[in-house]
Amino acid sequence: MIGVFDSGIGGLSVLAALRSAYPSADLLYFADTARLPYGGRSPSLIRRFAKEAGERFKGWGADFVQVACGTVSSLALDEFKAAANCPVAGVVLPVVGSLAQNGRRRVLILSTEATARSRVFEAALSEKRPGITTLSLGCPLFVPLIENGFFARNDPALLSLVGRILAPGQTFFPDAILLGCTHFRLFAPLISSLFPGVPIYDCGEEAARAVPEAFGQGNGTLRVYVSDDPERFRLAAERTGSLPPGVPIGSAAEG
Ligand code: DGL
């Protein structure tokens, strides 16, 4: 079984990509909704959350886990791996590889605050492509807005708020935008209208493409667990259009 982990709805696009790439894969999505958002927490707390999430996947018997959370991928992938006791992949390296391969030179990195402070995406980009110029913006309001359904591209108030937050990016003149938080994919149309013509690289989308085919065999089952309030998660998930209607959502305690 392939496990997919995020703090909330951000990883659902990764789940959807995996379902479409590997229709017979057995998939289990776990969202740590009780502790969302991770991005404003300290590194030590994020490491503890990652370890505990990894332990849950070990309990569920995952053969492979795709961490679909930029924050855990940046700050606590080792803790997650050690606890899950199976192969685990994060979302940093695939998107960095793709940006480097496409010759991008001025990359605007948008992520949670914790990820921005870790500078993990910058370090990985500079290693792959020395001389690359980056500007990193931590965006603490984005995850709560998206979780609460505020991501319509034609909402003028939202566009104005996002525009204010991303204003430093305008004078940076990026030739690519890296979404380092999986939630931010839902803001991609808004971000595109603020940066017309600038290609957007979503860390979750790139990671889903990199999941080894060997784990994609099974009976096509899908399980979803959350650590708090399954109904609230269902509402948020349904707004994204990435979770098929009617999928049972269990409490992680039952997992
Ligand atoms: N989707 C998570 C990420 O990619 C959101 C983290 C959070 O809960 O703040 O970073």
mmCIF file of C-alpha atoms and ligand atoms in Angstrom:
data_model
loop_
_atom_site.group_PDB
_atom_site.id
_atom_site.type_symbol
_atom_site.label_atom_id
_atom_site.label_comp_id
_atom_site.label_asym_id
_atom_site.label_seq_id
_atom_site.Cartn_x
_atom_site.Cartn_y
_atom_site.Cartn_z
ATOM 1 C CA MET A 1 0.000 0.000 0.000
ATOM 2 C CA ILE A 2 1.168 3.545 -0.809
ATOM 3 C CA GLY A 3 0.645 6.007 2.017
ATOM 4 C CA VAL A 4 0.217 9.705 1.318
ATOM 5 C CA PHE A 5 0.697 12.158 4.145
ATOM 6 C CA ASP A 6 -0.166 15.813 4.627
ATOM 7 C CA SER A 7 -1.371 18.007 7.464
ATOM 8 C CA GLY A 8 -4.630 18.675 5.573
ATOM 9 C CA ILE A 9 -6.090 18.862 2.077
ATOM 10 C CA GLY A 10 -2.862 19.926 0.327
ATOM 11 C CA GLY A 11 -1.757 16.372 -0.473
ATOM 12 C CA LEU A 12 -5.067 15.439 -2.095
ATOM 13 C CA SER A 13 -3.788 16.545 -5.486
ATOM 14 C CA VAL A 14 -0.863 14.137 -5.007
ATOM 15 C CA LEU A 15 -3.326 11.396 -4.104
ATOM 16 C CA ALA A 16 -5.391 12.157 -7.218
ATOM 17 C CA ALA A 17 -2.272 12.074 -9.408
ATOM 18 C CA LEU A 18 -1.277 8.696 -7.957
ATOM 19 C CA ARG A 19 -4.776 7.272 -8.462
ATOM 20 C CA SER A 20 -4.674 8.301 -12.065
ATOM 21 C CA ALA A 21 -1.101 7.057 -12.682
ATOM 22 C CA TYR A 22 -1.619 3.752 -10.838
ATOM 23 C CA PRO A 23 -5.334 2.834 -10.884
ATOM 24 C CA SER A 24 -4.668 -0.518 -9.194
ATOM 25 C CA ALA A 25 -2.555 0.898 -6.355
ATOM 26 C CA ASP A 26 -3.848 0.541 -2.804
ATOM 27 C CA LEU A 27 -3.717 4.029 -1.326
ATOM 28 C CA LEU A 28 -4.071 5.389 2.187
ATOM 29 C CA TYR A 29 -4.250 9.151 2.797
ATOM 30 C CA PHE A 30 -3.685 10.496 6.279
ATOM 31 C CA ALA A 31 -4.225 14.163 7.148
ATOM 32 C CA ASP A 32 -3.118 15.338 10.564
ATOM 33 C CA THR A 33 -6.005 17.783 10.810
ATOM 34 C CA ALA A 34 -5.806 17.988 14.602
ATOM 35 C CA ARG A 35 -2.465 19.780 14.306
ATOM 36 C CA LEU A 36 -2.872 21.768 11.091
ATOM 37 C CA PRO A 37 -1.246 24.096 10.148
ATOM 38 C CA TYR A 38 2.264 22.760 10.621
ATOM 39 C CA GLY A 39 3.917 25.722 8.921
ATOM 40 C CA GLY A 40 3.816 28.092 11.898
ATOM 41 C CA ARG A 41 5.315 25.556 14.339
ATOM 42 C CA SER A 42 8.860 25.263 15.581
ATOM 43 C CA PRO A 43 11.232 22.746 13.939
ATOM 44 C CA SER A 44 11.289 20.566 17.067
ATOM 45 C CA LEU A 45 7.496 20.309 17.174
ATOM 46 C CA ILE A 46 7.331 19.559 13.442
ATOM 47 C CA ARG A 47 9.906 16.786 13.968
ATOM 48 C CA ARG A 48 7.750 15.296 16.735
ATOM 49 C CA PHE A 49 4.616 15.461 14.579
ATOM 50 C CA ALA A 50 6.526 13.838 11.700
ATOM 51 C CA LYS A 51 7.723 10.992 13.894
ATOM 52 C CA GLU A 52 4.202 10.353 15.160
ATOM 53 C CA ALA A 53 2.749 10.457 11.653
ATOM 54 C CA GLY A 54 5.438 8.041 10.456
ATOM 55 C CA GLU A 55 4.523 5.668 13.277
ATOM 56 C CA ARG A 56 0.913 5.662 12.134
ATOM 57 C CA PHE A 57 1.940 4.569 8.633
ATOM 58 C CA LYS A 58 4.063 1.827 10.129
ATOM 59 C CA GLY A 59 0.967 0.653 12.033
ATOM 60 C CA TRP A 60 -1.060 0.657 8.820
ATOM 61 C CA GLY A 61 1.627 -1.436 7.113
ATOM 62 C CA ALA A 62 2.557 1.017 4.352
ATOM 63 C CA ASP A 63 5.048 -0.276 1.766
ATOM 64 C CA PHE A 64 5.963 3.247 0.688
ATOM 65 C CA VAL A 65 4.960 6.701 1.895
ATOM 66 C CA GLN A 66 4.852 9.836 -0.186
ATOM 67 C CA VAL A 67 5.111 12.745 2.229
ATOM 68 C CA ALA A 68 2.934 15.285 0.409
ATOM 69 C CA CYS A 69 3.795 18.077 2.818
ATOM 70 C CA GLY A 70 6.527 20.563 2.000
ATOM 71 C CA THR A 71 7.015 21.437 5.639
ATOM 72 C CA VAL A 72 7.704 17.884 6.832
ATOM 73 C CA SER A 73 9.735 17.192 3.681
ATOM 74 C CA SER A 74 11.940 20.209 4.470
ATOM 75 C CA LEU A 75 12.331 19.881 8.216
ATOM 76 C CA ALA A 76 11.642 16.352 9.336
ATOM 77 C CA LEU A 77 11.873 13.772 6.567
ATOM 78 C CA ASP A 78 14.488 11.751 8.472
ATOM 79 C CA GLU A 79 12.290 11.540 11.579
ATOM 80 C CA PHE A 80 9.332 10.470 9.442
ATOM 81 C CA LYS A 81 11.435 7.836 7.631
ATOM 82 C CA ALA A 82 12.858 6.355 10.805
ATOM 83 C CA ALA A 83 9.388 5.966 12.282
ATOM 84 C CA ALA A 84 7.629 4.677 9.162
ATOM 85 C CA ASN A 85 10.176 1.917 8.666
ATOM 86 C CA CYS A 86 9.587 1.729 4.902
ATOM 87 C CA PRO A 87 10.791 3.725 1.887
ATOM 88 C CA VAL A 88 9.643 7.343 2.184
ATOM 89 C CA ALA A 89 9.894 10.189 -0.335
ATOM 90 C CA GLY A 90 9.432 13.905 0.181
ATOM 91 C CA VAL A 91 8.506 16.697 -2.196
ATOM 92 C CA VAL A 92 11.770 18.672 -2.318
ATOM 93 C CA LEU A 93 14.036 16.787 -4.708
ATOM 94 C CA PRO A 94 11.633 16.067 -7.609
ATOM 95 C CA VAL A 95 10.638 19.716 -8.101
ATOM 96 C CA VAL A 96 14.204 20.930 -7.668
ATOM 97 C CA GLY A 97 15.347 18.409 -10.302
ATOM 98 C CA SER A 98 12.680 19.598 -12.695
ATOM 99 C CA LEU A 99 13.541 23.304 -12.244
ATOM 100 C CA ALA A 100 17.231 22.609 -12.730
ATOM 101 C CA GLN A 101 16.599 20.484 -15.803
ATOM 102 C CA ASN A 102 14.543 23.243 -17.372
ATOM 103 C CA GLY A 103 17.342 25.764 -16.855
ATOM 104 C CA ARG A 104 15.458 28.134 -14.559
ATOM 105 C CA ARG A 105 17.695 30.870 -13.115
ATOM 106 C CA ARG A 106 15.497 33.176 -10.972
ATOM 107 C CA VAL A 107 13.170 31.146 -8.821
ATOM 108 C CA LEU A 108 10.536 32.594 -6.524
ATOM 109 C CA ILE A 109 9.893 30.028 -3.795
ATOM 110 C CA LEU A 110 6.534 30.188 -2.015
ATOM 111 C CA SER A 111 6.072 28.040 1.066
ATOM 112 C CA THR A 112 5.003 27.932 4.684
ATOM 113 C CA GLU A 113 7.012 29.984 7.142
ATOM 114 C CA ALA A 114 8.792 26.978 8.639
ATOM 115 C CA THR A 115 9.859 25.779 5.192
ATOM 116 C CA ALA A 116 11.061 29.254 4.208
ATOM 117 C CA ARG A 117 13.124 29.524 7.383
ATOM 118 C CA SER A 118 14.686 26.099 6.801
ATOM 119 C CA ARG A 119 16.084 27.251 3.399
ATOM 120 C CA VAL A 120 15.998 23.631 2.270
ATOM 121 C CA PHE A 121 14.606 24.377 -1.213
ATOM 122 C CA GLU A 122 17.262 27.084 -1.767
ATOM 123 C CA ALA A 123 20.048 24.762 -0.666
ATOM 124 C CA ALA A 124 18.830 21.949 -2.916
ATOM 125 C CA LEU A 125 18.463 24.333 -5.893
ATOM 126 C CA SER A 126 21.942 25.814 -5.408
ATOM 127 C CA GLU A 127 23.434 22.369 -5.171
ATOM 128 C CA LYS A 128 21.759 21.260 -8.411
ATOM 129 C CA ARG A 129 22.380 24.503 -10.221
ATOM 130 C CA PRO A 130 25.138 26.666 -8.735
ATOM 131 C CA GLY A 131 24.599 30.385 -9.371
ATOM 132 C CA ILE A 132 20.800 30.162 -9.350
ATOM 133 C CA THR A 133 19.089 33.176 -7.775
ATOM 134 C CA THR A 134 16.188 32.597 -5.421
ATOM 135 C CA LEU A 135 13.737 34.638 -3.388
ATOM 136 C CA SER A 136 11.834 32.800 -0.709
ATOM 137 C CA LEU A 137 8.543 34.039 0.710
ATOM 138 C CA GLY A 138 6.911 32.371 3.704
ATOM 139 C CA CYS A 139 3.149 32.768 3.392
ATOM 140 C CA PRO A 140 1.502 31.931 6.731
ATOM 141 C CA LEU A 141 -2.030 32.938 5.702
ATOM 142 C CA PHE A 142 -2.272 30.726 2.636
ATOM 143 C CA VAL A 143 -2.896 27.336 4.297
ATOM 144 C CA PRO A 144 -5.712 28.604 6.590
ATOM 145 C CA LEU A 145 -7.373 30.419 3.668
ATOM 146 C CA ILE A 146 -7.207 27.368 1.429
ATOM 147 C CA GLU A 147 -8.405 24.971 4.157
ATOM 148 C CA ASN A 148 -11.403 27.258 4.627
ATOM 149 C CA GLY A 149 -12.305 27.270 0.957
ATOM 150 C CA PHE A 150 -10.905 30.661 -0.045
ATOM 151 C CA PHE A 151 -9.125 29.905 -3.301
ATOM 152 C CA ALA A 152 -11.488 31.035 -6.085
ATOM 153 C CA ARG A 153 -9.479 32.712 -8.834
ATOM 154 C CA ASN A 154 -12.184 35.320 -9.470
ATOM 155 C CA ASP A 155 -12.434 36.606 -5.878
ATOM 156 C CA PRO A 156 -11.183 40.234 -6.057
ATOM 157 C CA ALA A 157 -10.597 40.554 -2.289
ATOM 158 C CA LEU A 158 -8.533 37.382 -2.265
ATOM 159 C CA LEU A 159 -6.577 38.438 -5.343
ATOM 160 C CA SER A 160 -5.778 41.750 -3.694
ATOM 161 C CA LEU A 161 -4.635 40.055 -0.458
ATOM 162 C CA VAL A 162 -2.497 37.484 -2.279
ATOM 163 C CA GLY A 163 -1.097 40.281 -4.444
ATOM 164 C CA ARG A 164 -0.033 42.232 -1.354
ATOM 165 C CA ILE A 165 1.625 39.189 0.171
ATOM 166 C CA LEU A 166 3.469 38.347 -3.030
ATOM 167 C CA ALA A 167 4.429 41.964 -3.852
ATOM 168 C CA PRO A 168 8.159 41.415 -3.103
ATOM 169 C CA GLY A 169 8.107 38.727 -5.784
ATOM 170 C CA GLN A 170 7.022 41.234 -8.455
ATOM 171 C CA THR A 171 10.247 43.241 -8.238
ATOM 172 C CA PHE A 172 12.302 40.049 -8.231
ATOM 173 C CA PHE A 173 11.187 39.239 -11.815
ATOM 174 C CA PRO A 174 11.226 35.446 -11.471
ATOM 175 C CA ASP A 175 11.536 33.132 -14.458
ATOM 176 C CA ALA A 176 9.836 30.369 -12.445
ATOM 177 C CA ILE A 177 7.711 30.014 -9.332
ATOM 178 C CA LEU A 178 8.182 27.021 -7.080
ATOM 179 C CA LEU A 179 5.189 26.090 -4.930
ATOM 180 C CA GLY A 180 6.926 24.540 -1.917
ATOM 181 C CA CYS A 181 3.708 23.805 -0.057
ATOM 182 C CA THR A 182 1.228 21.346 -1.514
ATOM 183 C CA HIS A 183 -1.756 23.459 -0.465
ATOM 184 C CA PHE A 184 -0.596 26.293 -2.718
ATOM 185 C CA ARG A 185 -1.504 24.410 -5.884
ATOM 186 C CA LEU A 186 -5.056 25.580 -5.223
ATOM 187 C CA PHE A 187 -3.757 29.156 -5.485
ATOM 188 C CA ALA A 188 -1.973 28.470 -8.788
ATOM 189 C CA PRO A 189 -4.581 30.262 -10.958
ATOM 190 C CA LEU A 190 -4.455 33.323 -8.659
ATOM 191 C CA ILE A 191 -0.667 33.314 -8.651
ATOM 192 C CA SER A 192 -0.621 32.957 -12.438
ATOM 193 C CA SER A 193 -2.780 36.025 -12.838
ATOM 194 C CA LEU A 194 -0.303 37.992 -10.697
ATOM 195 C CA PHE A 195 2.719 36.637 -12.607
ATOM 196 C CA PRO A 196 1.440 36.186 -16.161
ATOM 197 C CA GLY A 197 3.553 33.878 -18.277
ATOM 198 C CA VAL A 198 5.787 32.729 -15.407
ATOM 199 C CA PRO A 199 5.764 28.909 -15.209
ATOM 200 C CA ILE A 200 4.661 27.402 -11.914
ATOM 201 C CA TYR A 201 6.311 24.247 -10.566
ATOM 202 C CA ASP A 202 4.235 22.459 -7.948
ATOM 203 C CA CYS A 203 6.262 20.320 -5.542
ATOM 204 C CA GLY A 204 3.392 17.832 -5.107
ATOM 205 C CA GLU A 205 2.810 17.304 -8.804
ATOM 206 C CA GLU A 206 6.503 16.650 -9.448
ATOM 207 C CA ALA A 207 6.702 14.252 -6.488
ATOM 208 C CA ALA A 208 3.673 12.229 -7.612
ATOM 209 C CA ARG A 209 5.417 11.612 -10.959
ATOM 210 C CA ALA A 210 8.464 10.248 -9.134
ATOM 211 C CA VAL A 211 6.684 7.531 -7.089
ATOM 212 C CA PRO A 212 8.169 4.182 -8.186
ATOM 213 C CA GLU A 213 5.853 2.046 -10.276
ATOM 214 C CA ALA A 214 6.749 -1.017 -8.209
ATOM 215 C CA PHE A 215 4.468 0.243 -5.423
ATOM 216 C CA GLY A 216 1.552 0.852 -7.770
ATOM 217 C CA GLN A 217 0.204 -2.705 -7.842
ATOM 218 C CA GLY A 218 -2.779 -3.778 -5.729
ATOM 219 C CA ASN A 219 -6.557 -3.854 -5.737
ATOM 220 C CA GLY A 220 -7.227 -0.161 -6.252
ATOM 221 C CA THR A 221 -8.446 0.435 -2.680
ATOM 222 C CA LEU A 222 -8.575 3.923 -1.168
ATOM 223 C CA ARG A 223 -8.687 4.697 2.549
ATOM 224 C CA VAL A 224 -8.694 8.146 4.113
ATOM 225 C CA TYR A 225 -8.002 8.927 7.765
ATOM 226 C CA VAL A 226 -7.786 12.196 9.646
ATOM 227 C CA SER A 227 -6.702 12.929 13.211
ATOM 228 C CA ASP A 228 -9.696 15.207 13.888
ATOM 229 C CA ASP A 229 -13.190 15.947 12.588
ATOM 230 C CA PRO A 230 -13.744 13.773 9.501
ATOM 231 C CA GLU A 231 -16.820 15.746 8.426
ATOM 232 C CA ARG A 232 -14.964 19.042 8.431
ATOM 233 C CA PHE A 233 -12.239 17.409 6.343
ATOM 234 C CA ARG A 234 -14.832 16.036 3.921
ATOM 235 C CA LEU A 235 -16.237 19.510 3.306
ATOM 236 C CA ALA A 236 -12.777 20.964 2.742
ATOM 237 C CA ALA A 237 -11.748 18.017 0.536
ATOM 238 C CA GLU A 238 -14.881 18.162 -1.588
ATOM 239 C CA ARG A 239 -14.222 21.807 -2.391
ATOM 240 C CA THR A 240 -10.906 20.817 -3.966
ATOM 241 C CA GLY A 241 -12.523 18.319 -6.335
ATOM 242 C CA SER A 242 -9.586 15.947 -5.725
ATOM 243 C CA LEU A 243 -11.374 13.394 -3.532
ATOM 244 C CA PRO A 244 -14.033 11.191 -5.119
ATOM 245 C CA PRO A 245 -17.433 11.745 -3.479
ATOM 246 C CA GLY A 246 -18.566 9.130 -0.985
ATOM 247 C CA VAL A 247 -15.119 7.916 0.089
ATOM 248 C CA PRO A 248 -15.383 7.041 3.798
ATOM 249 C CA ILE A 249 -13.216 9.243 5.989
ATOM 250 C CA GLY A 250 -12.173 7.588 9.230
ATOM 251 C CA SER A 251 -10.809 8.921 12.439
ATOM 252 C CA ALA A 252 -7.113 7.976 12.733
ATOM 253 C CA ALA A 253 -7.817 6.370 16.078
ATOM 254 C CA GLU A 254 -9.745 3.683 14.194
ATOM 255 C CA GLY A 255 -6.955 3.243 11.624
HETATM 256 N N1 DGL B 1 0.670 21.061 2.768
HETATM 257 C C1 DGL B 1 1.603 21.426 3.819
HETATM 258 C C2 DGL B 1 2.924 21.790 3.178
HETATM 259 O O1 DGL B 1 3.129 21.374 2.047
HETATM 260 C C3 DGL B 1 0.979 22.471 4.684
HETATM 261 C C4 DGL B 1 1.711 22.643 5.980
HETATM 262 C C5 DGL B 1 0.913 23.286 7.062
HETATM 263 O O2 DGL B 1 0.087 22.582 7.649
HETATM 264 O O3 DGL B 1 1.160 24.466 7.340
HETATM 265 O O4 DGL B 1 3.787 22.426 3.739
#
